[in-house]
Amino acid sequence: MAEYRAKPGMEDRHGEMTGAISINMILCMLPITVWGVFIGPWLLGHGTWTVLIIALAMAIVMPVACLPLSRWIWAHISDFMDRDDI
């Protein structure tokens, strides 16, 4: 079973922390960009501060909220790459 090996706040030589952070940014940046460029201006109008404030709030909340999912995804990718049969 895939397991996230790095302890919170510690970086190891296998890259579990940096891999999970990369997956986390991939998961978070697409919804934030879509909101800030397309959905927010369409719903609230161009030039409103509300679009920017919501995008900034998403940029703070989403990485924390997606951390368990990104660790799970990276653990499975890492486990797949560690197989001996490829």
CSV table of C-alpha atoms in Angstrom, one decimal:
chain,number,residue,atom,x,y,z
A,1,MET,CA,0.0,0.0,0.0
A,2,ALA,CA,1.3,3.4,-0.9
A,3,GLU,CA,2.3,5.5,2.1
A,4,TYR,CA,3.4,9.1,2.4
A,5,ARG,CA,6.9,8.7,4.0
A,6,ALA,CA,8.0,12.2,4.8
A,7,LYS,CA,7.1,13.6,8.2
A,8,PRO,CA,5.3,17.0,8.3
A,9,GLY,CA,7.9,19.8,8.0
A,10,MET,CA,10.7,17.5,7.0
A,11,GLU,CA,12.2,17.0,3.5
A,12,ASP,CA,13.8,13.8,2.6
A,13,ARG,CA,16.1,12.6,-0.2
A,14,HIS,CA,13.4,10.8,-2.1
A,15,GLY,CA,11.4,14.0,-2.8
A,16,GLU,CA,8.2,13.1,-1.1
A,17,MET,CA,7.7,16.7,0.2
A,18,THR,CA,8.6,18.5,-3.0
A,19,GLY,CA,6.5,16.0,-5.1
A,20,ALA,CA,3.4,16.5,-3.0
A,21,ILE,CA,3.9,20.3,-3.1
A,22,SER,CA,4.1,20.2,-6.9
A,23,ILE,CA,1.0,18.1,-7.1
A,24,ASN,CA,-0.7,20.5,-4.7
A,25,MET,CA,0.1,23.5,-6.9
A,26,ILE,CA,-1.2,21.7,-10.0
A,27,LEU,CA,-4.4,21.0,-8.2
A,28,CYS,CA,-4.8,24.5,-6.9
A,29,MET,CA,-3.7,26.8,-9.6
A,30,LEU,CA,-6.2,25.7,-12.3
A,31,PRO,CA,-9.3,26.6,-10.3
A,32,ILE,CA,-7.8,29.9,-9.1
A,33,THR,CA,-6.8,30.9,-12.6
A,34,VAL,CA,-10.2,29.9,-14.1
A,35,TRP,CA,-11.9,31.9,-11.3
A,36,GLY,CA,-9.7,35.0,-11.7
A,37,VAL,CA,-9.7,35.1,-15.5
A,38,PHE,CA,-13.1,33.7,-16.7
A,39,ILE,CA,-15.7,33.0,-14.0
A,40,GLY,CA,-15.2,35.9,-11.6
A,41,PRO,CA,-15.2,38.7,-14.2
A,42,TRP,CA,-18.2,37.1,-16.0
A,43,LEU,CA,-20.2,36.9,-12.7
A,44,LEU,CA,-19.1,40.1,-11.0
A,45,GLY,CA,-17.9,42.3,-13.8
A,46,HIS,CA,-14.4,43.5,-14.9
A,47,GLY,CA,-12.4,45.6,-12.5
A,48,THR,CA,-14.1,44.6,-9.3
A,49,TRP,CA,-12.0,44.1,-6.2
A,50,THR,CA,-14.3,41.2,-5.2
A,51,VAL,CA,-12.8,39.0,-7.9
A,52,LEU,CA,-9.3,39.6,-6.6
A,53,ILE,CA,-10.2,39.2,-3.0
A,54,ILE,CA,-11.9,35.8,-3.7
A,55,ALA,CA,-8.9,34.7,-5.8
A,56,LEU,CA,-6.5,35.6,-3.0
A,57,ALA,CA,-8.6,33.8,-0.4
A,58,MET,CA,-8.7,30.7,-2.7
A,59,ALA,CA,-4.9,30.9,-3.0
A,60,ILE,CA,-4.6,30.8,0.8
A,61,VAL,CA,-7.3,28.2,1.6
A,62,MET,CA,-6.9,25.7,-1.3
A,63,PRO,CA,-3.3,24.6,-0.8
A,64,VAL,CA,-4.1,23.8,2.8
A,65,ALA,CA,-7.3,22.0,1.9
A,66,CYS,CA,-5.8,20.0,-1.0
A,67,LEU,CA,-2.7,18.9,1.0
A,68,PRO,CA,-4.1,15.4,2.0
A,69,LEU,CA,-5.2,14.8,-1.5
A,70,SER,CA,-1.9,15.8,-3.0
A,71,ARG,CA,0.0,13.6,-0.5
A,72,TRP,CA,-2.2,10.7,-1.5
A,73,ILE,CA,-1.7,11.3,-5.2
A,74,TRP,CA,2.1,11.7,-4.8
A,75,ALA,CA,2.4,8.6,-2.6
A,76,HIS,CA,0.7,6.5,-5.4
A,77,ILE,CA,2.8,8.0,-8.1
A,78,SER,CA,6.0,7.4,-6.1
A,79,ASP,CA,4.8,3.8,-5.3
A,80,PHE,CA,4.2,3.2,-9.0
A,81,MET,CA,7.7,4.5,-9.9
A,82,ASP,CA,9.4,2.3,-7.3
A,83,ARG,CA,8.0,-0.9,-8.8
A,84,ASP,CA,10.7,-3.3,-10.0
A,85,ASP,CA,8.9,-4.7,-13.0
A,86,ILE,CA,9.2,-1.6,-15.2
